[in-house]
């Protein structure tokens, strides 16, 4: 296993659209293992391959209290959505920024598991938020892009200032 470096907003590579995985092979299983290790170490509740500069449709999520329920999604797709919820979101690629975003309350998602077997999952609450946040990453969208241009500008300025301090 290996820890992978996480891209920081506004890196242009966060806006690349990830490609569909044609075959779930050993290289994809290794990517899932490395992404899970990186997510737990961060720590975070989800990670999309885009964030580690791998532009393939792979996501890991664990929203459990004790970090015991790892979910891996290859080629995730939302089949159905309903309701609305507003959740304060954060992102490992936008450190220190937390903002409310409106998302669907419930989603039905299909994906392939690490063996390449298809599965369907119905999610609500935080898990549903996380699935939507991660699929956005695969489509090149960072959560701050759900906010007003004014807020996006302020966030960019704040991150640029932080980068100057830590440099
Ligand atoms: O760790 C994370 N926490 C989180 C909190 C609220 C809504 C979404 C998230 S996902 C985030 C990890 C991350 O950046 N995934 O892409
Ligand atoms: Ni994120």
mmCIF file with all atom_site columns, C-alpha atoms and ligand atoms in Angstrom:
data_model
loop_
_atom_site.group_PDB
_atom_site.id
_atom_site.type_symbol
_atom_site.label_atom_id
_atom_site.label_alt_id
_atom_site.label_comp_id
_atom_site.label_asym_id
_atom_site.label_entity_id
_atom_site.label_seq_id
_atom_site.pdbx_PDB_ins_code
_atom_site.Cartn_x
_atom_site.Cartn_y
_atom_site.Cartn_z
_atom_site.occupancy
_atom_site.B_iso_or_equiv
_atom_site.pdbx_formal_charge
_atom_site.auth_seq_id
_atom_site.auth_comp_id
_atom_site.auth_asym_id
_atom_site.auth_atom_id
_atom_site.pdbx_PDB_model_num
ATOM   1   C  CA  . UNK A 1 1   ? 0.000   0.000  0.000   1.00 0.00 ? 1   UNK A CA  1
ATOM   2   C  CA  . UNK A 1 2   ? 1.047   3.582  -0.488  1.00 0.00 ? 2   UNK A CA  1
ATOM   3   C  CA  . UNK A 1 3   ? -0.033  7.057  0.530   1.00 0.00 ? 3   UNK A CA  1
ATOM   4   C  CA  . UNK A 1 4   ? -0.848  9.212  -2.502  1.00 0.00 ? 4   UNK A CA  1
ATOM   5   C  CA  . UNK A 1 5   ? -0.410  13.018 -2.698  1.00 0.00 ? 5   UNK A CA  1
ATOM   6   C  CA  . UNK A 1 6   ? -3.747  14.895 -2.859  1.00 0.00 ? 6   UNK A CA  1
ATOM   7   C  CA  . UNK A 1 7   ? -4.192  17.732 -5.398  1.00 0.00 ? 7   UNK A CA  1
ATOM   8   C  CA  . UNK A 1 8   ? -5.156  21.119 -3.916  1.00 0.00 ? 8   UNK A CA  1
ATOM   9   C  CA  . UNK A 1 9   ? -7.782  23.476 -5.366  1.00 0.00 ? 9   UNK A CA  1
ATOM   10  C  CA  . UNK A 1 10  ? -7.407  25.474 -7.648  1.00 0.00 ? 10  UNK A CA  1
ATOM   11  C  CA  . UNK A 1 11  ? -5.162  22.909 -9.410  1.00 0.00 ? 11  UNK A CA  1
ATOM   12  C  CA  . UNK A 1 12  ? -6.469  22.630 -13.019 1.00 0.00 ? 12  UNK A CA  1
ATOM   13  C  CA  . UNK A 1 13  ? -6.091  18.815 -12.881 1.00 0.00 ? 13  UNK A CA  1
ATOM   14  C  CA  . UNK A 1 14  ? -9.095  18.766 -10.471 1.00 0.00 ? 14  UNK A CA  1
ATOM   15  C  CA  . UNK A 1 15  ? -11.217 19.799 -13.482 1.00 0.00 ? 15  UNK A CA  1
ATOM   16  C  CA  . UNK A 1 16  ? -10.363 16.821 -15.701 1.00 0.00 ? 16  UNK A CA  1
ATOM   17  C  CA  . UNK A 1 17  ? -13.205 14.395 -16.467 1.00 0.00 ? 17  UNK A CA  1
ATOM   18  C  CA  . UNK A 1 18  ? -12.332 10.854 -15.360 1.00 0.00 ? 18  UNK A CA  1
ATOM   19  C  CA  . UNK A 1 19  ? -12.558 7.995  -17.873 1.00 0.00 ? 19  UNK A CA  1
ATOM   20  C  CA  . UNK A 1 20  ? -14.783 4.922  -17.498 1.00 0.00 ? 20  UNK A CA  1
ATOM   21  C  CA  . UNK A 1 21  ? -12.845 1.857  -16.237 1.00 0.00 ? 21  UNK A CA  1
ATOM   22  C  CA  . UNK A 1 22  ? -13.049 -0.826 -18.934 1.00 0.00 ? 22  UNK A CA  1
ATOM   23  C  CA  . UNK A 1 23  ? -11.695 -3.698 -16.810 1.00 0.00 ? 23  UNK A CA  1
ATOM   24  C  CA  . UNK A 1 24  ? -11.459 -4.034 -13.005 1.00 0.00 ? 24  UNK A CA  1
ATOM   25  C  CA  . UNK A 1 25  ? -7.987  -5.598 -12.791 1.00 0.00 ? 25  UNK A CA  1
ATOM   26  C  CA  . UNK A 1 26  ? -5.144  -5.777 -10.247 1.00 0.00 ? 26  UNK A CA  1
ATOM   27  C  CA  . UNK A 1 27  ? -4.067  -2.199 -11.043 1.00 0.00 ? 27  UNK A CA  1
ATOM   28  C  CA  . UNK A 1 28  ? -7.555  -0.927 -10.148 1.00 0.00 ? 28  UNK A CA  1
ATOM   29  C  CA  . UNK A 1 29  ? -7.599  -3.022 -6.924  1.00 0.00 ? 29  UNK A CA  1
ATOM   30  C  CA  . UNK A 1 30  ? -4.177  -1.551 -6.006  1.00 0.00 ? 30  UNK A CA  1
ATOM   31  C  CA  . UNK A 1 31  ? -5.507  1.962  -6.722  1.00 0.00 ? 31  UNK A CA  1
ATOM   32  C  CA  . UNK A 1 32  ? -8.521  1.278  -4.431  1.00 0.00 ? 32  UNK A CA  1
ATOM   33  C  CA  . UNK A 1 33  ? -6.218  0.027  -1.622  1.00 0.00 ? 33  UNK A CA  1
ATOM   34  C  CA  . UNK A 1 34  ? -3.900  3.043  -1.935  1.00 0.00 ? 34  UNK A CA  1
ATOM   35  C  CA  . UNK A 1 35  ? -6.860  5.470  -2.064  1.00 0.00 ? 35  UNK A CA  1
ATOM   36  C  CA  . UNK A 1 36  ? -8.385  3.865  1.053   1.00 0.00 ? 36  UNK A CA  1
ATOM   37  C  CA  . UNK A 1 37  ? -5.091  4.195  2.941   1.00 0.00 ? 37  UNK A CA  1
ATOM   38  C  CA  . UNK A 1 38  ? -4.789  7.842  1.811   1.00 0.00 ? 38  UNK A CA  1
ATOM   39  C  CA  . UNK A 1 39  ? -8.406  8.609  2.819   1.00 0.00 ? 39  UNK A CA  1
ATOM   40  C  CA  . UNK A 1 40  ? -8.029  7.061  6.315   1.00 0.00 ? 40  UNK A CA  1
ATOM   41  C  CA  . UNK A 1 41  ? -4.692  8.772  6.921   1.00 0.00 ? 41  UNK A CA  1
ATOM   42  C  CA  . UNK A 1 42  ? -5.952  12.235 5.839   1.00 0.00 ? 42  UNK A CA  1
ATOM   43  C  CA  . UNK A 1 43  ? -8.462  11.627 7.541   1.00 0.00 ? 43  UNK A CA  1
ATOM   44  C  CA  . UNK A 1 44  ? -11.520 11.937 5.309   1.00 0.00 ? 44  UNK A CA  1
ATOM   45  C  CA  . UNK A 1 45  ? -14.821 10.152 4.669   1.00 0.00 ? 45  UNK A CA  1
ATOM   46  C  CA  . UNK A 1 46  ? -14.348 9.856  0.898   1.00 0.00 ? 46  UNK A CA  1
ATOM   47  C  CA  . UNK A 1 47  ? -11.799 10.181 -1.879  1.00 0.00 ? 47  UNK A CA  1
ATOM   48  C  CA  . UNK A 1 48  ? -12.124 10.271 -5.673  1.00 0.00 ? 48  UNK A CA  1
ATOM   49  C  CA  . UNK A 1 49  ? -9.277  9.110  -7.956  1.00 0.00 ? 49  UNK A CA  1
ATOM   50  C  CA  . UNK A 1 50  ? -9.242  12.594 -9.562  1.00 0.00 ? 50  UNK A CA  1
ATOM   51  C  CA  . UNK A 1 51  ? -7.941  13.994 -6.238  1.00 0.00 ? 51  UNK A CA  1
ATOM   52  C  CA  . UNK A 1 52  ? -4.830  11.793 -6.477  1.00 0.00 ? 52  UNK A CA  1
ATOM   53  C  CA  . UNK A 1 53  ? -4.308  12.749 -10.152 1.00 0.00 ? 53  UNK A CA  1
ATOM   54  C  CA  . UNK A 1 54  ? -5.625  9.435  -11.529 1.00 0.00 ? 54  UNK A CA  1
ATOM   55  C  CA  . UNK A 1 55  ? -8.365  10.236 -14.029 1.00 0.00 ? 55  UNK A CA  1
ATOM   56  C  CA  . UNK A 1 56  ? -10.360 6.993  -13.807 1.00 0.00 ? 56  UNK A CA  1
ATOM   57  C  CA  . UNK A 1 57  ? -13.868 6.556  -12.379 1.00 0.00 ? 57  UNK A CA  1
ATOM   58  C  CA  . UNK A 1 58  ? -12.943 5.132  -8.963  1.00 0.00 ? 58  UNK A CA  1
ATOM   59  C  CA  . UNK A 1 59  ? -14.202 6.314  -5.534  1.00 0.00 ? 59  UNK A CA  1
ATOM   60  C  CA  . UNK A 1 60  ? -13.722 5.135  -1.942  1.00 0.00 ? 60  UNK A CA  1
ATOM   61  C  CA  . UNK A 1 61  ? -16.023 6.140  0.934   1.00 0.00 ? 61  UNK A CA  1
ATOM   62  C  CA  . UNK A 1 62  ? -16.284 5.239  4.635   1.00 0.00 ? 62  UNK A CA  1
ATOM   63  C  CA  . UNK A 1 63  ? -18.825 7.247  6.649   1.00 0.00 ? 63  UNK A CA  1
ATOM   64  C  CA  . UNK A 1 64  ? -18.893 4.766  9.584   1.00 0.00 ? 64  UNK A CA  1
ATOM   65  C  CA  . UNK A 1 65  ? -17.997 5.958  13.120  1.00 0.00 ? 65  UNK A CA  1
ATOM   66  C  CA  . UNK A 1 66  ? -15.242 3.357  13.586  1.00 0.00 ? 66  UNK A CA  1
ATOM   67  C  CA  . UNK A 1 67  ? -13.914 3.422  9.990   1.00 0.00 ? 67  UNK A CA  1
ATOM   68  C  CA  . UNK A 1 68  ? -14.889 -0.222 9.507   1.00 0.00 ? 68  UNK A CA  1
ATOM   69  C  CA  . UNK A 1 69  ? -17.177 0.041  6.455   1.00 0.00 ? 69  UNK A CA  1
ATOM   70  C  CA  . UNK A 1 70  ? -15.077 0.750  3.402   1.00 0.00 ? 70  UNK A CA  1
ATOM   71  C  CA  . UNK A 1 71  ? -17.123 1.174  0.221   1.00 0.00 ? 71  UNK A CA  1
ATOM   72  C  CA  . UNK A 1 72  ? -15.405 1.107  -3.179  1.00 0.00 ? 72  UNK A CA  1
ATOM   73  C  CA  . UNK A 1 73  ? -17.182 2.220  -6.355  1.00 0.00 ? 73  UNK A CA  1
ATOM   74  C  CA  . UNK A 1 74  ? -15.910 1.729  -9.897  1.00 0.00 ? 74  UNK A CA  1
ATOM   75  C  CA  . UNK A 1 75  ? -17.892 3.584  -12.598 1.00 0.00 ? 75  UNK A CA  1
ATOM   76  C  CA  . UNK A 1 76  ? -20.538 4.859  -10.123 1.00 0.00 ? 76  UNK A CA  1
ATOM   77  C  CA  . UNK A 1 77  ? -23.746 6.210  -11.674 1.00 0.00 ? 77  UNK A CA  1
ATOM   78  C  CA  . UNK A 1 78  ? -26.750 7.803  -9.993  1.00 0.00 ? 78  UNK A CA  1
ATOM   79  C  CA  . UNK A 1 79  ? -29.906 6.022  -11.224 1.00 0.00 ? 79  UNK A CA  1
ATOM   80  C  CA  . UNK A 1 80  ? -32.476 7.885  -9.125  1.00 0.00 ? 80  UNK A CA  1
ATOM   81  C  CA  . UNK A 1 81  ? -32.493 10.821 -6.741  1.00 0.00 ? 81  UNK A CA  1
ATOM   82  C  CA  . UNK A 1 82  ? -35.094 12.438 -4.486  1.00 0.00 ? 82  UNK A CA  1
ATOM   83  C  CA  . UNK A 1 83  ? -35.527 15.122 -1.847  1.00 0.00 ? 83  UNK A CA  1
ATOM   84  C  CA  . UNK A 1 84  ? -33.129 17.849 -0.800  1.00 0.00 ? 84  UNK A CA  1
ATOM   85  C  CA  . UNK A 1 85  ? -30.688 18.321 2.078   1.00 0.00 ? 85  UNK A CA  1
ATOM   86  C  CA  . UNK A 1 86  ? -28.243 21.053 2.950   1.00 0.00 ? 86  UNK A CA  1
ATOM   87  C  CA  . UNK A 1 87  ? -25.002 19.799 4.473   1.00 0.00 ? 87  UNK A CA  1
ATOM   88  C  CA  . UNK A 1 88  ? -21.854 21.619 5.539   1.00 0.00 ? 88  UNK A CA  1
ATOM   89  C  CA  . UNK A 1 89  ? -19.219 20.122 3.238   1.00 0.00 ? 89  UNK A CA  1
ATOM   90  C  CA  . UNK A 1 90  ? -15.459 20.012 3.368   1.00 0.00 ? 90  UNK A CA  1
ATOM   91  C  CA  . UNK A 1 91  ? -12.964 18.577 0.901   1.00 0.00 ? 91  UNK A CA  1
ATOM   92  C  CA  . UNK A 1 92  ? -9.448  17.193 1.245   1.00 0.00 ? 92  UNK A CA  1
ATOM   93  C  CA  . UNK A 1 93  ? -8.566  19.213 -1.886  1.00 0.00 ? 93  UNK A CA  1
ATOM   94  C  CA  . UNK A 1 94  ? -9.865  22.461 -0.294  1.00 0.00 ? 94  UNK A CA  1
ATOM   95  C  CA  . UNK A 1 95  ? -8.378  22.274 3.229   1.00 0.00 ? 95  UNK A CA  1
ATOM   96  C  CA  . UNK A 1 96  ? -9.882  24.434 5.970   1.00 0.00 ? 96  UNK A CA  1
ATOM   97  C  CA  . UNK A 1 97  ? -12.957 25.497 3.969   1.00 0.00 ? 97  UNK A CA  1
ATOM   98  C  CA  . UNK A 1 98  ? -16.435 24.366 5.090   1.00 0.00 ? 98  UNK A CA  1
ATOM   99  C  CA  . UNK A 1 99  ? -19.559 25.578 3.285   1.00 0.00 ? 99  UNK A CA  1
ATOM   100 C  CA  . UNK A 1 100 ? -23.219 24.559 3.056   1.00 0.00 ? 100 UNK A CA  1
ATOM   101 C  CA  . UNK A 1 101 ? -24.206 22.848 -0.202  1.00 0.00 ? 101 UNK A CA  1
ATOM   102 C  CA  . UNK A 1 102 ? -27.645 21.669 -1.353  1.00 0.00 ? 102 UNK A CA  1
ATOM   103 C  CA  . UNK A 1 103 ? -27.775 18.022 -2.528  1.00 0.00 ? 103 UNK A CA  1
ATOM   104 C  CA  . UNK A 1 104 ? -30.364 15.287 -3.068  1.00 0.00 ? 104 UNK A CA  1
ATOM   105 C  CA  . UNK A 1 105 ? -31.468 13.634 0.204   1.00 0.00 ? 105 UNK A CA  1
ATOM   106 C  CA  . UNK A 1 106 ? -31.570 10.111 -1.291  1.00 0.00 ? 106 UNK A CA  1
ATOM   107 C  CA  . UNK A 1 107 ? -29.742 8.535  -4.211  1.00 0.00 ? 107 UNK A CA  1
ATOM   108 C  CA  . UNK A 1 108 ? -29.809 5.107  -5.818  1.00 0.00 ? 108 UNK A CA  1
ATOM   109 C  CA  . UNK A 1 109 ? -26.372 4.347  -7.265  1.00 0.00 ? 109 UNK A CA  1
ATOM   110 C  CA  . UNK A 1 110 ? -25.017 1.489  -9.357  1.00 0.00 ? 110 UNK A CA  1
ATOM   111 C  CA  . UNK A 1 111 ? -21.313 0.668  -9.632  1.00 0.00 ? 111 UNK A CA  1
ATOM   112 C  CA  . UNK A 1 112 ? -18.823 -2.194 -9.940  1.00 0.00 ? 112 UNK A CA  1
ATOM   113 C  CA  . UNK A 1 113 ? -17.147 -3.597 -6.811  1.00 0.00 ? 113 UNK A CA  1
ATOM   114 C  CA  . UNK A 1 114 ? -13.392 -4.420 -6.602  1.00 0.00 ? 114 UNK A CA  1
ATOM   115 C  CA  . UNK A 1 115 ? -14.070 -7.832 -8.220  1.00 0.00 ? 115 UNK A CA  1
ATOM   116 C  CA  . UNK A 1 116 ? -15.817 -6.157 -11.144 1.00 0.00 ? 116 UNK A CA  1
ATOM   117 C  CA  . UNK A 1 117 ? -19.274 -7.322 -9.980  1.00 0.00 ? 117 UNK A CA  1
ATOM   118 C  CA  . UNK A 1 118 ? -22.143 -4.842 -10.397 1.00 0.00 ? 118 UNK A CA  1
ATOM   119 C  CA  . UNK A 1 119 ? -24.100 -3.719 -7.314  1.00 0.00 ? 119 UNK A CA  1
ATOM   120 C  CA  . UNK A 1 120 ? -26.835 -1.234 -6.457  1.00 0.00 ? 120 UNK A CA  1
ATOM   121 C  CA  . UNK A 1 121 ? -26.857 0.856  -3.259  1.00 0.00 ? 121 UNK A CA  1
ATOM   122 C  CA  . UNK A 1 122 ? -29.592 3.096  -1.889  1.00 0.00 ? 122 UNK A CA  1
ATOM   123 C  CA  . UNK A 1 123 ? -28.178 5.861  0.301   1.00 0.00 ? 123 UNK A CA  1
ATOM   124 C  CA  . UNK A 1 124 ? -29.482 8.817  2.292   1.00 0.00 ? 124 UNK A CA  1
ATOM   125 C  CA  . UNK A 1 125 ? -28.083 11.499 4.577   1.00 0.00 ? 125 UNK A CA  1
ATOM   126 C  CA  . UNK A 1 126 ? -24.300 11.881 4.803   1.00 0.00 ? 126 UNK A CA  1
ATOM   127 C  CA  . UNK A 1 127 ? -23.564 8.823  2.630   1.00 0.00 ? 127 UNK A CA  1
ATOM   128 C  CA  . UNK A 1 128 ? -25.781 10.258 -0.127  1.00 0.00 ? 128 UNK A CA  1
ATOM   129 C  CA  . UNK A 1 129 ? -23.972 13.629 0.178   1.00 0.00 ? 129 UNK A CA  1
ATOM   130 C  CA  . UNK A 1 130 ? -20.584 11.939 -0.027  1.00 0.00 ? 130 UNK A CA  1
ATOM   131 C  CA  . UNK A 1 131 ? -21.524 9.880  -3.113  1.00 0.00 ? 131 UNK A CA  1
ATOM   132 C  CA  . UNK A 1 132 ? -22.686 13.064 -4.902  1.00 0.00 ? 132 UNK A CA  1
ATOM   133 C  CA  . UNK A 1 133 ? -19.526 14.964 -3.799  1.00 0.00 ? 133 UNK A CA  1
ATOM   134 C  CA  . UNK A 1 134 ? -17.252 12.169 -5.099  1.00 0.00 ? 134 UNK A CA  1
ATOM   135 C  CA  . UNK A 1 135 ? -19.060 11.725 -8.440  1.00 0.00 ? 135 UNK A CA  1
ATOM   136 C  CA  . UNK A 1 136 ? -18.738 15.506 -8.928  1.00 0.00 ? 136 UNK A CA  1
ATOM   137 C  CA  . UNK A 1 137 ? -14.932 15.083 -8.531  1.00 0.00 ? 137 UNK A CA  1
ATOM   138 C  CA  . UNK A 1 138 ? -14.945 12.408 -11.286 1.00 0.00 ? 138 UNK A CA  1
ATOM   139 C  CA  . UNK A 1 139 ? -16.743 14.923 -13.515 1.00 0.00 ? 139 UNK A CA  1
ATOM   140 C  CA  . UNK A 1 140 ? -14.108 17.579 -12.727 1.00 0.00 ? 140 UNK A CA  1
ATOM   141 C  CA  . UNK A 1 141 ? -16.268 19.531 -10.279 1.00 0.00 ? 141 UNK A CA  1
ATOM   142 C  CA  . UNK A 1 142 ? -15.121 20.668 -6.815  1.00 0.00 ? 142 UNK A CA  1
ATOM   143 C  CA  . UNK A 1 143 ? -17.812 21.411 -4.165  1.00 0.00 ? 143 UNK A CA  1
ATOM   144 C  CA  . UNK A 1 144 ? -16.985 25.132 -4.070  1.00 0.00 ? 144 UNK A CA  1
ATOM   145 C  CA  . UNK A 1 145 ? -18.298 25.372 -7.649  1.00 0.00 ? 145 UNK A CA  1
ATOM   146 C  CA  . UNK A 1 146 ? -21.803 24.937 -6.152  1.00 0.00 ? 146 UNK A CA  1
ATOM   147 C  CA  . UNK A 1 147 ? -21.273 28.295 -4.358  1.00 0.00 ? 147 UNK A CA  1
ATOM   148 C  CA  . UNK A 1 148 ? -21.651 31.880 -5.642  1.00 0.00 ? 148 UNK A CA  1
ATOM   149 C  CA  . UNK A 1 149 ? -18.821 33.468 -7.673  1.00 0.00 ? 149 UNK A CA  1
ATOM   150 C  CA  . UNK A 1 150 ? -18.302 35.872 -4.746  1.00 0.00 ? 150 UNK A CA  1
ATOM   151 C  CA  . UNK A 1 151 ? -17.701 32.981 -2.304  1.00 0.00 ? 151 UNK A CA  1
ATOM   152 C  CA  . UNK A 1 152 ? -15.477 31.167 -4.813  1.00 0.00 ? 152 UNK A CA  1
ATOM   153 C  CA  . UNK A 1 153 ? -13.326 34.293 -5.165  1.00 0.00 ? 153 UNK A CA  1
ATOM   154 C  CA  . UNK A 1 154 ? -13.010 34.660 -1.382  1.00 0.00 ? 154 UNK A CA  1
ATOM   155 C  CA  . UNK A 1 155 ? -12.053 30.993 -1.029  1.00 0.00 ? 155 UNK A CA  1
ATOM   156 C  CA  . UNK A 1 156 ? -9.353  31.285 -3.722  1.00 0.00 ? 156 UNK A CA  1
ATOM   157 C  CA  . UNK A 1 157 ? -7.939  34.375 -1.973  1.00 0.00 ? 157 UNK A CA  1
ATOM   158 C  CA  . UNK A 1 158 ? -7.929  32.596 1.415   1.00 0.00 ? 158 UNK A CA  1
ATOM   159 C  CA  . UNK A 1 159 ? -6.182  29.517 0.000   1.00 0.00 ? 159 UNK A CA  1
ATOM   160 C  CA  . UNK A 1 160 ? -3.601  31.669 -1.815  1.00 0.00 ? 160 UNK A CA  1
ATOM   161 C  CA  . UNK A 1 161 ? -2.870  33.474 1.483   1.00 0.00 ? 161 UNK A CA  1
ATOM   162 C  CA  . UNK A 1 162 ? -2.542  30.129 3.350   1.00 0.00 ? 162 UNK A CA  1
ATOM   163 C  CA  . UNK A 1 163 ? -0.168  28.885 0.632   1.00 0.00 ? 163 UNK A CA  1
ATOM   164 C  CA  . UNK A 1 164 ? 2.018   31.999 1.094   1.00 0.00 ? 164 UNK A CA  1
ATOM   165 C  CA  . UNK A 1 165 ? 2.157   31.442 4.871   1.00 0.00 ? 165 UNK A CA  1
ATOM   166 C  CA  . UNK A 1 166 ? 3.067   27.756 4.643   1.00 0.00 ? 166 UNK A CA  1
ATOM   167 C  CA  . UNK A 1 167 ? 5.590   28.290 1.799   1.00 0.00 ? 167 UNK A CA  1
HETATM 168 O  O1  . LIG B 2 .   ? -13.728 14.148 4.305   1.00 0.00 ? 1   LIG B O1  1
HETATM 169 C  C1  . LIG B 2 .   ? -14.666 14.679 3.700   1.00 0.00 ? 1   LIG B C1  1
HETATM 170 N  N1  . LIG B 2 .   ? -15.735 15.126 4.411   1.00 0.00 ? 1   LIG B N1  1
HETATM 171 C  C2  . LIG B 2 .   ? -16.927 15.551 3.835   1.00 0.00 ? 1   LIG B C2  1
HETATM 172 C  C3  . LIG B 2 .   ? -17.834 16.213 4.651   1.00 0.00 ? 1   LIG B C3  1
HETATM 173 C  C4  . LIG B 2 .   ? -19.037 16.646 4.149   1.00 0.00 ? 1   LIG B C4  1
HETATM 174 C  C5  . LIG B 2 .   ? -19.340 16.411 2.818   1.00 0.00 ? 1   LIG B C5  1
HETATM 175 C  C6  . LIG B 2 .   ? -18.442 15.779 1.981   1.00 0.00 ? 1   LIG B C6  1
HETATM 176 C  C7  . LIG B 2 .   ? -17.233 15.340 2.495   1.00 0.00 ? 1   LIG B C7  1
HETATM 177 S  S1  . LIG B 2 .   ? -16.111 14.494 1.450   1.00 0.00 ? 1   LIG B S1  1
HETATM 178 C  C8  . LIG B 2 .   ? -14.590 14.882 2.235   1.00 0.00 ? 1   LIG B C8  1
HETATM 179 C  C9  . LIG B 2 .   ? -13.447 14.096 1.590   1.00 0.00 ? 1   LIG B C9  1
HETATM 180 C  C10 . LIG B 2 .   ? -13.271 14.547 0.161   1.00 0.00 ? 1   LIG B C10 1
HETATM 181 O  O2  . LIG B 2 .   ? -12.757 15.582 -0.158  1.00 0.00 ? 1   LIG B O2  1
HETATM 182 N  N2  . LIG B 2 .   ? -13.760 13.768 -0.766  1.00 0.00 ? 1   LIG B N2  1
HETATM 183 O  O3  . LIG B 2 .   ? -13.700 14.126 -2.046  1.00 0.00 ? 1   LIG B O3  1
HETATM 184 NI NI1 . LIG B 2 .   ? -13.677 16.301 -2.047  1.00 0.00 ? 2   LIG B NI1 1
#
